[in-house]
Coordinates of C-alpha atoms in Angstrom, one line a residue:
M1 CA -138.1 -15.9 -30.4
N2 CA -137.4 -19.6 -30.2
R3 CA -135.9 -20.9 -33.4
T4 CA -136.7 -24.5 -32.7
H5 CA -140.4 -23.9 -31.9
R6 CA -140.7 -21.5 -34.8
H7 CA -139.4 -24.0 -37.4
A8 CA -141.4 -27.0 -36.0
L9 CA -144.1 -27.9 -38.5
Y10 CA -146.7 -28.6 -35.9
N11 CA -146.5 -25.0 -34.6
H12 CA -147.0 -23.2 -38.0
T13 CA -150.8 -23.4 -38.0
I14 CA -150.8 -22.2 -34.4
L15 CA -148.7 -19.2 -35.5
V16 CA -151.0 -18.4 -38.4
I17 CA -154.0 -18.5 -36.1
L18 CA -152.2 -16.1 -33.7
I19 CA -151.6 -13.8 -36.6
F20 CA -155.2 -13.9 -37.6
N21 CA -156.3 -13.1 -34.1
L22 CA -154.0 -10.1 -33.9
P23 CA -156.1 -7.7 -36.0
V24 CA -159.2 -8.6 -33.8
Q25 CA -157.3 -7.5 -30.7
L26 CA -155.6 -4.4 -32.2
I27 CA -158.5 -3.1 -34.4
D28 CA -161.8 -4.7 -33.6
I29 CA -161.5 -4.4 -29.8
N30 CA -160.3 -0.8 -30.0
F31 CA -163.2 0.1 -32.2
Y32 CA -165.4 -1.3 -29.5
L33 CA -163.7 0.7 -26.8
I34 CA -164.0 3.9 -28.9
F35 CA -167.7 3.2 -29.4
V36 CA -168.3 2.7 -25.7
T37 CA -166.4 6.0 -24.9
H38 CA -168.2 8.1 -27.5
G39 CA -171.5 6.3 -27.8
S40 CA -171.2 6.0 -31.6
V41 CA -168.8 4.8 -34.3
Q42 CA -165.9 7.2 -34.5
P43 CA -165.2 8.6 -37.1
S44 CA -168.7 8.0 -38.5
Q45 CA -167.5 7.1 -42.0
P46 CA -168.5 4.1 -44.2
I47 CA -164.8 3.1 -44.5
I48 CA -164.7 2.5 -40.8
C49 CA -167.7 0.2 -40.9
L50 CA -166.3 -1.7 -43.9
L51 CA -162.9 -2.1 -42.1
W52 CA -164.7 -3.2 -38.9
W53 CA -166.8 -5.8 -40.8
F54 CA -163.7 -7.1 -42.6
I55 CA -161.8 -7.6 -39.3
D56 CA -164.8 -8.8 -37.3
Y57 CA -166.1 -11.3 -39.9
G58 CA -163.1 -12.2 -42.0
F59 CA -160.4 -12.8 -39.5
Y60 CA -162.7 -14.5 -37.0
A61 CA -164.0 -16.8 -39.7
G62 CA -160.4 -17.5 -40.8
G63 CA -159.6 -18.5 -37.3
L64 CA -162.4 -21.0 -37.3
V65 CA -161.4 -22.6 -40.6
L66 CA -157.7 -22.7 -39.5
M67 CA -158.7 -24.4 -36.2
A68 CA -160.5 -27.1 -38.2
W69 CA -157.4 -27.6 -40.3
L70 CA -155.3 -27.7 -37.1
A71 CA -157.4 -30.7 -35.9
I72 CA -157.0 -32.5 -39.2
E73 CA -153.3 -31.7 -39.5
R74 CA -152.7 -33.4 -36.1
H75 CA -153.7 -36.7 -37.7
I76 CA -151.1 -36.2 -40.4
F77 CA -148.3 -35.4 -38.0
I78 CA -149.1 -38.4 -35.6
F79 CA -150.3 -41.1 -37.9
H80 CA -148.9 -40.2 -41.4
D81 CA -145.7 -38.4 -40.6
R82 CA -144.0 -39.9 -43.7
W83 CA -146.3 -37.6 -45.8
V84 CA -144.3 -34.6 -44.5
S85 CA -140.9 -36.3 -44.4
N86 CA -139.6 -34.7 -47.6
R87 CA -139.8 -31.3 -49.2
R88 CA -142.6 -32.2 -51.7
G89 CA -144.7 -33.8 -49.0
R90 CA -144.3 -30.8 -46.7
F91 CA -145.4 -28.5 -49.4
L92 CA -148.5 -30.6 -50.5
F93 CA -149.8 -31.6 -47.1
H94 CA -148.6 -28.7 -44.9
Y95 CA -147.7 -25.4 -46.6
L96 CA -150.2 -25.6 -49.5
P97 CA -153.3 -26.0 -47.3
L98 CA -152.3 -23.1 -45.2
I99 CA -151.7 -20.9 -48.3
I100 CA -155.1 -22.0 -49.8
I101 CA -157.0 -21.3 -46.6
V102 CA -155.4 -17.9 -45.9
T103 CA -155.8 -16.8 -49.6
Y104 CA -159.4 -18.0 -49.9
I105 CA -160.5 -16.3 -46.6
L106 CA -158.9 -12.9 -47.5
L107 CA -160.2 -12.9 -51.1
F108 CA -163.7 -14.0 -50.0
Y109 CA -164.2 -11.2 -47.5
L110 CA -162.4 -8.6 -49.6
I111 CA -164.9 -9.3 -52.5
A112 CA -167.9 -9.8 -50.2
I113 CA -167.4 -6.6 -48.2
F114 CA -165.7 -4.1 -50.5
L115 CA -166.5 -5.2 -54.1
L116 CA -170.0 -6.6 -54.2
P117 CA -172.5 -4.4 -56.0
C118 CA -175.0 -4.2 -53.1
E119 CA -175.9 -1.3 -50.9
N120 CA -174.8 -1.4 -47.2
T121 CA -176.7 0.3 -44.3
Y122 CA -174.4 1.9 -41.8
L123 CA -175.8 2.3 -38.3
Y124 CA -173.2 4.5 -36.5
S125 CA -175.2 4.3 -33.2
V126 CA -174.9 0.5 -33.0
P127 CA -171.7 -1.5 -32.4
V128 CA -170.1 -3.0 -35.5
C129 CA -172.3 -0.6 -37.5
G130 CA -175.3 -2.9 -37.0
T131 CA -173.4 -6.1 -38.0
S132 CA -175.4 -6.3 -41.2
P133 CA -173.2 -6.1 -44.3
C134 CA -175.2 -6.5 -47.4
Y135 CA -173.4 -9.6 -48.7
E136 CA -175.3 -11.7 -46.1
S137 CA -178.5 -11.3 -48.1
Y138 CA -176.8 -11.1 -51.6
G139 CA -177.2 -14.4 -53.5
I140 CA -175.7 -17.4 -51.7
F141 CA -172.9 -15.5 -49.9
G142 CA -174.7 -15.5 -46.6
M143 CA -175.6 -19.1 -46.7
W144 CA -172.2 -20.1 -48.0
E145 CA -170.5 -18.2 -45.1
F146 CA -172.7 -19.8 -42.5
I147 CA -172.2 -23.4 -43.8
V148 CA -168.6 -23.3 -45.0
H149 CA -167.0 -20.8 -42.6
S150 CA -168.9 -21.7 -39.4
S151 CA -170.9 -24.9 -39.3
I152 CA -168.6 -27.2 -41.2
P153 CA -165.3 -26.1 -39.5
I154 CA -166.9 -26.6 -36.0
L155 CA -168.2 -30.0 -37.0
L156 CA -164.9 -31.1 -38.6
E157 CA -162.9 -29.9 -35.6
G158 CA -165.1 -31.8 -33.1
I159 CA -165.0 -35.0 -35.2
A160 CA -161.3 -34.8 -35.9
S161 CA -160.4 -34.2 -32.2
I162 CA -162.6 -37.1 -31.0
T163 CA -161.3 -39.5 -33.6
L164 CA -157.7 -38.5 -32.9
V165 CA -158.1 -39.5 -29.2
L166 CA -159.7 -42.8 -30.3
R167 CA -157.1 -43.6 -32.8
V168 CA -154.3 -42.9 -30.3
Q169 CA -155.9 -45.2 -27.8
I170 CA -156.4 -48.0 -30.3
Q171 CA -152.9 -47.7 -31.8
K172 CA -151.3 -47.5 -28.3
R173 CA -153.0 -50.8 -27.2
R174 CA -152.2 -52.5 -30.6
L175 CA -148.5 -51.5 -30.8
R176 CA -147.9 -51.2 -27.0
Q177 CA -145.3 -48.4 -27.6
S178 CA -146.1 -46.0 -24.9
N179 CA -142.9 -44.1 -25.3
Q180 CA -143.9 -43.1 -28.9
W181 CA -147.3 -41.7 -27.8
R182 CA -145.7 -39.8 -24.9
R183 CA -143.8 -37.7 -27.5
Q184 CA -147.1 -36.8 -29.2
R185 CA -149.0 -36.1 -26.0
R186 CA -148.2 -32.4 -26.1
M187 CA -149.9 -32.0 -29.6
I188 CA -152.9 -34.0 -28.5
I189 CA -153.5 -32.1 -25.2
Q190 CA -153.0 -28.8 -27.0
L191 CA -155.6 -29.7 -29.6
L192 CA -158.1 -30.9 -27.0
L193 CA -157.8 -27.6 -25.1
V194 CA -158.2 -25.5 -28.2
T195 CA -161.1 -27.5 -29.4
T196 CA -162.9 -27.4 -26.1
L197 CA -162.6 -23.6 -26.0
N198 CA -163.7 -23.1 -29.6
I199 CA -166.6 -25.5 -29.7
G200 CA -167.8 -24.7 -26.2
I201 CA -168.3 -21.0 -27.2
N202 CA -169.3 -21.4 -30.8
F203 CA -171.7 -24.4 -30.6
P204 CA -174.7 -22.7 -28.8
S205 CA -175.1 -19.9 -31.3
T206 CA -174.4 -22.2 -34.3
A207 CA -177.0 -24.6 -33.0
I208 CA -179.6 -21.8 -32.6
L209 CA -178.9 -20.5 -36.1
I210 CA -179.4 -24.0 -37.6
A211 CA -182.7 -24.2 -35.6
H212 CA -183.8 -20.9 -37.1
F213 CA -183.1 -22.2 -40.6
C214 CA -185.2 -25.2 -39.8
G215 CA -188.2 -23.1 -38.8
L216 CA -187.6 -21.9 -35.2
P217 CA -189.0 -18.4 -34.7
P218 CA -186.4 -15.7 -34.8
D219 CA -187.3 -14.5 -31.3
Y220 CA -186.2 -17.8 -29.7
G221 CA -182.6 -17.8 -28.6
A222 CA -182.0 -14.1 -29.2
E223 CA -180.5 -13.5 -25.7
V224 CA -178.2 -16.5 -26.1
Q225 CA -177.0 -15.2 -29.4
L226 CA -176.3 -11.8 -27.8
Y227 CA -174.2 -13.3 -25.1
S228 CA -172.4 -15.6 -27.6
F229 CA -171.5 -12.7 -29.8
F230 CA -169.4 -11.2 -27.0
L231 CA -168.1 -14.6 -25.8
Y232 CA -166.5 -15.0 -29.2
Y233 CA -163.8 -12.6 -28.1
F234 CA -162.7 -14.9 -25.3
I235 CA -161.6 -17.4 -27.9
V236 CA -159.2 -14.7 -29.2
F237 CA -158.1 -13.7 -25.7
L238 CA -157.6 -17.2 -24.3
F239 CA -156.2 -19.0 -27.4
P240 CA -152.6 -17.8 -26.9
F241 CA -152.5 -19.0 -23.3
I242 CA -154.0 -22.3 -24.1
S243 CA -152.0 -23.0 -27.3
L244 CA -148.7 -22.0 -25.7
S245 CA -149.3 -23.6 -22.3
Q246 CA -147.8 -26.9 -23.7
F247 CA -144.3 -25.5 -23.9
P248 CA -142.5 -26.1 -20.6
D249 CA -139.5 -23.8 -21.5
L250 CA -141.9 -21.0 -22.3
R251 CA -143.8 -21.5 -19.0
K252 CA -140.5 -21.3 -17.1
T253 CA -139.4 -18.1 -19.0
M254 CA -142.8 -16.4 -18.3
K255 CA -142.7 -17.4 -14.6
K256 CA -139.2 -16.1 -14.3
K257 CA -140.1 -12.8 -15.9
L258 CA -143.2 -12.4 -13.7
V259 CA -141.1 -13.1 -10.6
D260 CA -138.5 -10.5 -11.7
V261 CA -141.3 -7.9 -12.3
V262 CA -142.7 -8.6 -8.8
R263 CA -139.3 -8.3 -7.2
R264 CA -138.6 -5.0 -8.9
Q265 CA -141.8 -3.4 -7.5
P266 CA -140.9 -1.0 -4.7
H267 CA -142.0 -2.1 -1.2
R268 CA -144.3 0.5 0.4
T269 CA -144.3 0.7 4.1
A270 CA -147.4 2.0 5.9
T271 CA -146.9 5.2 8.0
V272 CA -148.8 5.2 11.2
T273 CA -149.5 8.6 12.7
H274 CA -150.0 8.7 16.5
I275 CA -152.4 11.3 17.7
R276 CA -152.1 12.7 21.2
R277 CA -155.4 12.4 23.1
D278 CA -154.9 15.7 24.9
I279 CA -155.0 17.6 21.6
P280 CA -158.4 18.4 20.2
M281 CA -159.2 16.7 16.9
N282 CA -160.0 20.0 15.2
R283 CA -156.4 21.2 15.8
V284 CA -155.1 17.9 14.5
A285 CA -157.1 18.4 11.3

């Protein structure tokens, strides 16, 4: 609703990530709730499983790739702001990468889930229909997804966030312009909070999968992977609060609205009934 925040370049990737997280909250989570209520996928149709896989795999992977780009983009805004100072630079270094990432992710999972000539196995008695779409074992699709959509984005995000902090400290000491870095503090803190949440939840399961590829028996780490699978949703749940917490005006608006809601709640007074001791309890009842 805030035009200034909406048009700021450094908020656009955050906005795209929020949009990618929305189908997970509206569709994926609701499919889970329906499964818990009925004990099976409802309605038990292949199209429901395909849609669930597309949301669960595609939009979550898109969020990981976009978070990696968010960390890289912060370097551009802080150290190479002249690259986006004109219309051509903004298109090449800001809008075009977002368009490429979004288009690539949507096309990849549309083709992998709906168009590949492989046979899926639908398990309606298991959440997410068994989480086993056939593209994972079709050619290089499964390996490509694990490396390009999961491992590399997490690695890039961690490296970009750490190097950003180091570059800021080096430049601050070299130039001694503390006022300039105070203006960038919000973007840096926002990135560090998002990176800590994302890597903290994704790294354990990613490390276990890499160990399995390197020869670790499949039974090792199965329980950790099970917990990590459900912890993934906390990235989606907590990301809006973490990413938007760096806007003081938004915090004031939310605080004011919460206070107004509390004040509008009707005050209930407790009613105390005095029972005469000379009246038998059965008569009172």
